[in-house]
Amino acid sequence: RAETDRLTGKDLNSIFTDVPAPNEQEVLALSKMLNDQLNMFDPDARTFYALFKFIDIDGSKRISFHELETLVRHSLKISETVLEQSKLFGLWKVLDSNESGFIDAGELSRFLRIGQSKQLTKAQLARKKLQADRENRVELIRE
């Protein structure tokens, strides 16, 4: 059983038992921090699907703690000085609230949406402008 728990990531539940989960304000701050760091990535690579595939190193369609830690520490370059390891453990407890040992796309998406900027990116602004132009053309044709 211990080996199965290790392979499925459920062994982390016992390791993180005494780690306090972050409160709502801390979750918001963590989400904003990750979103801010993700803004360094190429806008085309920042789609949620591309991000999830990037994090999911083993292609399992689930993210392990190790994969999340690799993203945070290496790809996003968030040091332990900025985000203590205990805070990363607490973040994991929030993300993996069902204690499955992994997080899925929905769990990650819900977390990232909490701290997303309400400002539109250049790509989003361009899409909105194109949509508005199309709608204006349709109105002109109808008249």
PDB file of C-alpha atoms in Angstrom:
ATOM      1  CA  ARG A   1       0.000   0.000   0.000  1.00  0.00           C
ATOM      2  CA  ALA A   2       2.820   2.420   0.820  1.00  0.00           C
ATOM      3  CA  GLU A   3       4.314   1.841  -2.635  1.00  0.00           C
ATOM      4  CA  THR A   4       0.935   2.437  -4.305  1.00  0.00           C
ATOM      5  CA  ASP A   5       0.496   5.665  -2.331  1.00  0.00           C
ATOM      6  CA  ARG A   6       3.966   6.796  -3.391  1.00  0.00           C
ATOM      7  CA  LEU A   7       3.239   6.055  -7.053  1.00  0.00           C
ATOM      8  CA  THR A   8      -0.124   7.833  -6.982  1.00  0.00           C
ATOM      9  CA  GLY A   9       1.106  10.825  -4.997  1.00  0.00           C
ATOM     10  CA  LYS A  10      -1.200  10.088  -2.067  1.00  0.00           C
ATOM     11  CA  ASP A  11       1.836   9.708   0.202  1.00  0.00           C
ATOM     12  CA  LEU A  12       2.018  13.519   0.158  1.00  0.00           C
ATOM     13  CA  ASN A  13      -1.221  13.726   2.114  1.00  0.00           C
ATOM     14  CA  SER A  14       0.493  12.331   5.201  1.00  0.00           C
ATOM     15  CA  ILE A  15       3.559  14.506   4.636  1.00  0.00           C
ATOM     16  CA  PHE A  16       1.444  17.673   4.346  1.00  0.00           C
ATOM     17  CA  THR A  17      -0.953  16.867   7.217  1.00  0.00           C
ATOM     18  CA  ASP A  18       0.532  19.465   9.574  1.00  0.00           C
ATOM     19  CA  VAL A  19       1.017  22.105   6.878  1.00  0.00           C
ATOM     20  CA  PRO A  20      -1.569  24.861   7.281  1.00  0.00           C
ATOM     21  CA  ALA A  21      -3.659  25.535   4.202  1.00  0.00           C
ATOM     22  CA  PRO A  22      -3.542  29.147   3.061  1.00  0.00           C
ATOM     23  CA  ASN A  23      -6.526  31.382   3.779  1.00  0.00           C
ATOM     24  CA  GLU A  24      -8.534  33.108   1.013  1.00  0.00           C
ATOM     25  CA  GLN A  25      -6.263  36.158   0.895  1.00  0.00           C
ATOM     26  CA  GLU A  26      -3.146  33.980   0.693  1.00  0.00           C
ATOM     27  CA  VAL A  27      -4.718  31.869  -2.086  1.00  0.00           C
ATOM     28  CA  LEU A  28      -5.511  35.070  -4.006  1.00  0.00           C
ATOM     29  CA  ALA A  29      -1.928  36.317  -3.528  1.00  0.00           C
ATOM     30  CA  LEU A  30      -0.486  32.962  -4.647  1.00  0.00           C
ATOM     31  CA  SER A  31      -2.717  32.896  -7.711  1.00  0.00           C
ATOM     32  CA  LYS A  32      -1.723  36.467  -8.613  1.00  0.00           C
ATOM     33  CA  MET A  33       1.962  35.608  -8.140  1.00  0.00           C
ATOM     34  CA  LEU A  34       1.747  32.634 -10.496  1.00  0.00           C
ATOM     35  CA  ASN A  35      -0.306  34.601 -13.033  1.00  0.00           C
ATOM     36  CA  ASP A  36       2.211  37.466 -12.947  1.00  0.00           C
ATOM     37  CA  GLN A  37       5.095  35.068 -13.544  1.00  0.00           C
ATOM     38  CA  LEU A  38       3.192  33.335 -16.334  1.00  0.00           C
ATOM     39  CA  ASN A  39       3.008  36.688 -18.135  1.00  0.00           C
ATOM     40  CA  MET A  40       6.708  36.216 -18.947  1.00  0.00           C
ATOM     41  CA  PHE A  41       5.727  33.409 -21.328  1.00  0.00           C
ATOM     42  CA  ASP A  42       4.955  33.939 -25.000  1.00  0.00           C
ATOM     43  CA  PRO A  43       1.305  35.091 -25.251  1.00  0.00           C
ATOM     44  CA  ASP A  44       0.494  32.221 -27.607  1.00  0.00           C
ATOM     45  CA  ALA A  45       1.940  29.720 -25.126  1.00  0.00           C
ATOM     46  CA  ARG A  46      -0.088  31.199 -22.274  1.00  0.00           C
ATOM     47  CA  THR A  47      -3.328  29.558 -23.236  1.00  0.00           C
ATOM     48  CA  PHE A  48      -4.519  27.338 -20.461  1.00  0.00           C
ATOM     49  CA  TYR A  49      -4.297  24.215 -22.627  1.00  0.00           C
ATOM     50  CA  ALA A  50      -0.679  24.966 -23.620  1.00  0.00           C
ATOM     51  CA  LEU A  51       0.216  25.711 -20.016  1.00  0.00           C
ATOM     52  CA  PHE A  52      -1.330  22.488 -18.724  1.00  0.00           C
ATOM     53  CA  LYS A  53       0.509  20.435 -21.363  1.00  0.00           C
ATOM     54  CA  PHE A  54       3.743  22.234 -20.470  1.00  0.00           C
ATOM     55  CA  ILE A  55       3.370  21.451 -16.755  1.00  0.00           C
ATOM     56  CA  ASP A  56       2.251  17.856 -17.362  1.00  0.00           C
ATOM     57  CA  ILE A  57       5.771  16.581 -17.995  1.00  0.00           C
ATOM     58  CA  ASP A  58       4.820  12.887 -18.092  1.00  0.00           C
ATOM     59  CA  GLY A  59       1.718  13.396 -20.241  1.00  0.00           C
ATOM     60  CA  SER A  60      -0.585  11.750 -17.681  1.00  0.00           C
ATOM     61  CA  LYS A  61      -3.215  14.533 -17.956  1.00  0.00           C
ATOM     62  CA  ARG A  62      -2.672  15.046 -14.232  1.00  0.00           C
ATOM     63  CA  ILE A  63      -0.137  17.223 -12.469  1.00  0.00           C
ATOM     64  CA  SER A  64       1.907  15.836  -9.623  1.00  0.00           C
ATOM     65  CA  PHE A  65       3.427  17.889  -6.843  1.00  0.00           C
ATOM     66  CA  HIS A  66       6.829  17.365  -8.451  1.00  0.00           C
ATOM     67  CA  GLU A  67       5.557  18.798 -11.759  1.00  0.00           C
ATOM     68  CA  LEU A  68       4.033  21.818 -10.002  1.00  0.00           C
ATOM     69  CA  GLU A  69       7.243  22.380  -8.062  1.00  0.00           C
ATOM     70  CA  THR A  70       9.276  22.155 -11.282  1.00  0.00           C
ATOM     71  CA  LEU A  71       7.041  24.775 -12.884  1.00  0.00           C
ATOM     72  CA  VAL A  72       7.239  27.123  -9.907  1.00  0.00           C
ATOM     73  CA  ARG A  73      10.953  26.794  -9.148  1.00  0.00           C
ATOM     74  CA  HIS A  74      12.507  26.268 -12.574  1.00  0.00           C
ATOM     75  CA  SER A  75      10.187  27.549 -15.299  1.00  0.00           C
ATOM     76  CA  LEU A  76       8.748  30.513 -13.393  1.00  0.00           C
ATOM     77  CA  LYS A  77      11.936  30.994 -11.365  1.00  0.00           C
ATOM     78  CA  ILE A  78      10.125  31.629  -8.084  1.00  0.00           C
ATOM     79  CA  SER A  79      12.742  31.047  -5.405  1.00  0.00           C
ATOM     80  CA  GLU A  80      12.171  29.780  -1.877  1.00  0.00           C
ATOM     81  CA  THR A  81      12.971  33.301  -0.706  1.00  0.00           C
ATOM     82  CA  VAL A  82       9.894  34.563  -2.561  1.00  0.00           C
ATOM     83  CA  LEU A  83       7.701  31.486  -1.972  1.00  0.00           C
ATOM     84  CA  GLU A  84       8.730  29.369   1.000  1.00  0.00           C
ATOM     85  CA  GLN A  85       8.517  25.614   0.543  1.00  0.00           C
ATOM     86  CA  SER A  86       5.905  25.396   3.301  1.00  0.00           C
ATOM     87  CA  LYS A  87       3.719  27.873   1.326  1.00  0.00           C
ATOM     88  CA  LEU A  88       4.113  25.697  -1.779  1.00  0.00           C
ATOM     89  CA  PHE A  89       3.017  22.700   0.310  1.00  0.00           C
ATOM     90  CA  GLY A  90       0.008  24.714   1.507  1.00  0.00           C
ATOM     91  CA  LEU A  91      -0.804  25.669  -2.071  1.00  0.00           C
ATOM     92  CA  TRP A  92      -0.757  21.981  -2.990  1.00  0.00           C
ATOM     93  CA  LYS A  93      -3.243  21.247  -0.198  1.00  0.00           C
ATOM     94  CA  VAL A  94      -5.610  23.817  -1.685  1.00  0.00           C
ATOM     95  CA  LEU A  95      -5.160  22.623  -5.260  1.00  0.00           C
ATOM     96  CA  ASP A  96      -5.475  18.930  -4.354  1.00  0.00           C
ATOM     97  CA  SER A  97      -8.379  19.407  -1.962  1.00  0.00           C
ATOM     98  CA  ASN A  98      -9.763  15.959  -2.810  1.00  0.00           C
ATOM     99  CA  GLU A  99      -6.392  14.457  -1.766  1.00  0.00           C
ATOM    100  CA  SER A 100      -6.090  12.407  -4.950  1.00  0.00           C
ATOM    101  CA  GLY A 101      -2.346  13.020  -5.083  1.00  0.00           C
ATOM    102  CA  PHE A 102      -2.696  14.926  -8.374  1.00  0.00           C
ATOM    103  CA  ILE A 103      -4.384  18.004  -9.701  1.00  0.00           C
ATOM    104  CA  ASP A 104      -6.379  17.979 -12.892  1.00  0.00           C
ATOM    105  CA  ALA A 105      -7.025  20.694 -15.447  1.00  0.00           C
ATOM    106  CA  GLY A 106     -10.171  21.900 -13.670  1.00  0.00           C
ATOM    107  CA  GLU A 107      -8.460  22.273 -10.307  1.00  0.00           C
ATOM    108  CA  LEU A 108      -5.583  24.233 -11.837  1.00  0.00           C
ATOM    109  CA  SER A 109      -7.884  26.376 -13.977  1.00  0.00           C
ATOM    110  CA  ARG A 110     -10.083  27.362 -11.017  1.00  0.00           C
ATOM    111  CA  PHE A 111      -7.011  28.360  -9.010  1.00  0.00           C
ATOM    112  CA  LEU A 112      -5.457  30.436 -11.788  1.00  0.00           C
ATOM    113  CA  ARG A 113      -8.723  32.261 -12.520  1.00  0.00           C
ATOM    114  CA  ILE A 114      -8.805  33.552  -8.934  1.00  0.00           C
ATOM    115  CA  GLY A 115      -5.836  35.851  -9.491  1.00  0.00           C
ATOM    116  CA  GLN A 116      -6.080  36.571 -13.205  1.00  0.00           C
ATOM    117  CA  SER A 117      -5.803  40.167 -14.247  1.00  0.00           C
ATOM    118  CA  LYS A 118      -9.041  41.702 -15.426  1.00  0.00           C
ATOM    119  CA  GLN A 119      -7.066  43.583 -18.091  1.00  0.00           C
ATOM    120  CA  LEU A 120      -7.188  42.089 -21.548  1.00  0.00           C
ATOM    121  CA  THR A 121      -3.958  40.979 -23.210  1.00  0.00           C
ATOM    122  CA  LYS A 122      -2.987  42.384 -26.610  1.00  0.00           C
ATOM    123  CA  ALA A 123      -4.187  39.171 -28.256  1.00  0.00           C
ATOM    124  CA  GLN A 124      -7.533  39.366 -26.444  1.00  0.00           C
ATOM    125  CA  LEU A 125      -7.941  43.025 -27.426  1.00  0.00           C
ATOM    126  CA  ALA A 126      -7.196  42.177 -31.074  1.00  0.00           C
ATOM    127  CA  ARG A 127      -9.786  39.371 -31.014  1.00  0.00           C
ATOM    128  CA  LYS A 128     -12.414  41.707 -29.532  1.00  0.00           C
ATOM    129  CA  LYS A 129     -11.644  44.325 -32.200  1.00  0.00           C
ATOM    130  CA  LEU A 130     -11.981  41.737 -34.973  1.00  0.00           C
ATOM    131  CA  GLN A 131     -15.259  40.534 -33.520  1.00  0.00           C
ATOM    132  CA  ALA A 132     -16.591  44.091 -33.306  1.00  0.00           C
ATOM    133  CA  ASP A 133     -15.501  44.756 -36.912  1.00  0.00           C
ATOM    134  CA  ARG A 134     -17.321  41.618 -38.084  1.00  0.00           C
ATOM    135  CA  GLU A 135     -20.469  42.595 -36.194  1.00  0.00           C
ATOM    136  CA  ASN A 136     -20.351  46.091 -37.724  1.00  0.00           C
ATOM    137  CA  ARG A 137     -20.012  44.602 -41.233  1.00  0.00           C
ATOM    138  CA  VAL A 138     -23.006  42.354 -40.622  1.00  0.00           C
ATOM    139  CA  GLU A 139     -25.051  45.368 -39.501  1.00  0.00           C
ATOM    140  CA  LEU A 140     -24.048  47.313 -42.631  1.00  0.00           C
ATOM    141  CA  ILE A 141     -25.080  44.405 -44.869  1.00  0.00           C
ATOM    142  CA  ARG A 142     -28.475  44.176 -43.169  1.00  0.00           C
ATOM    143  CA  GLU A 143     -29.200  47.871 -43.748  1.00  0.00           C
TER     144      GLU A 143
END
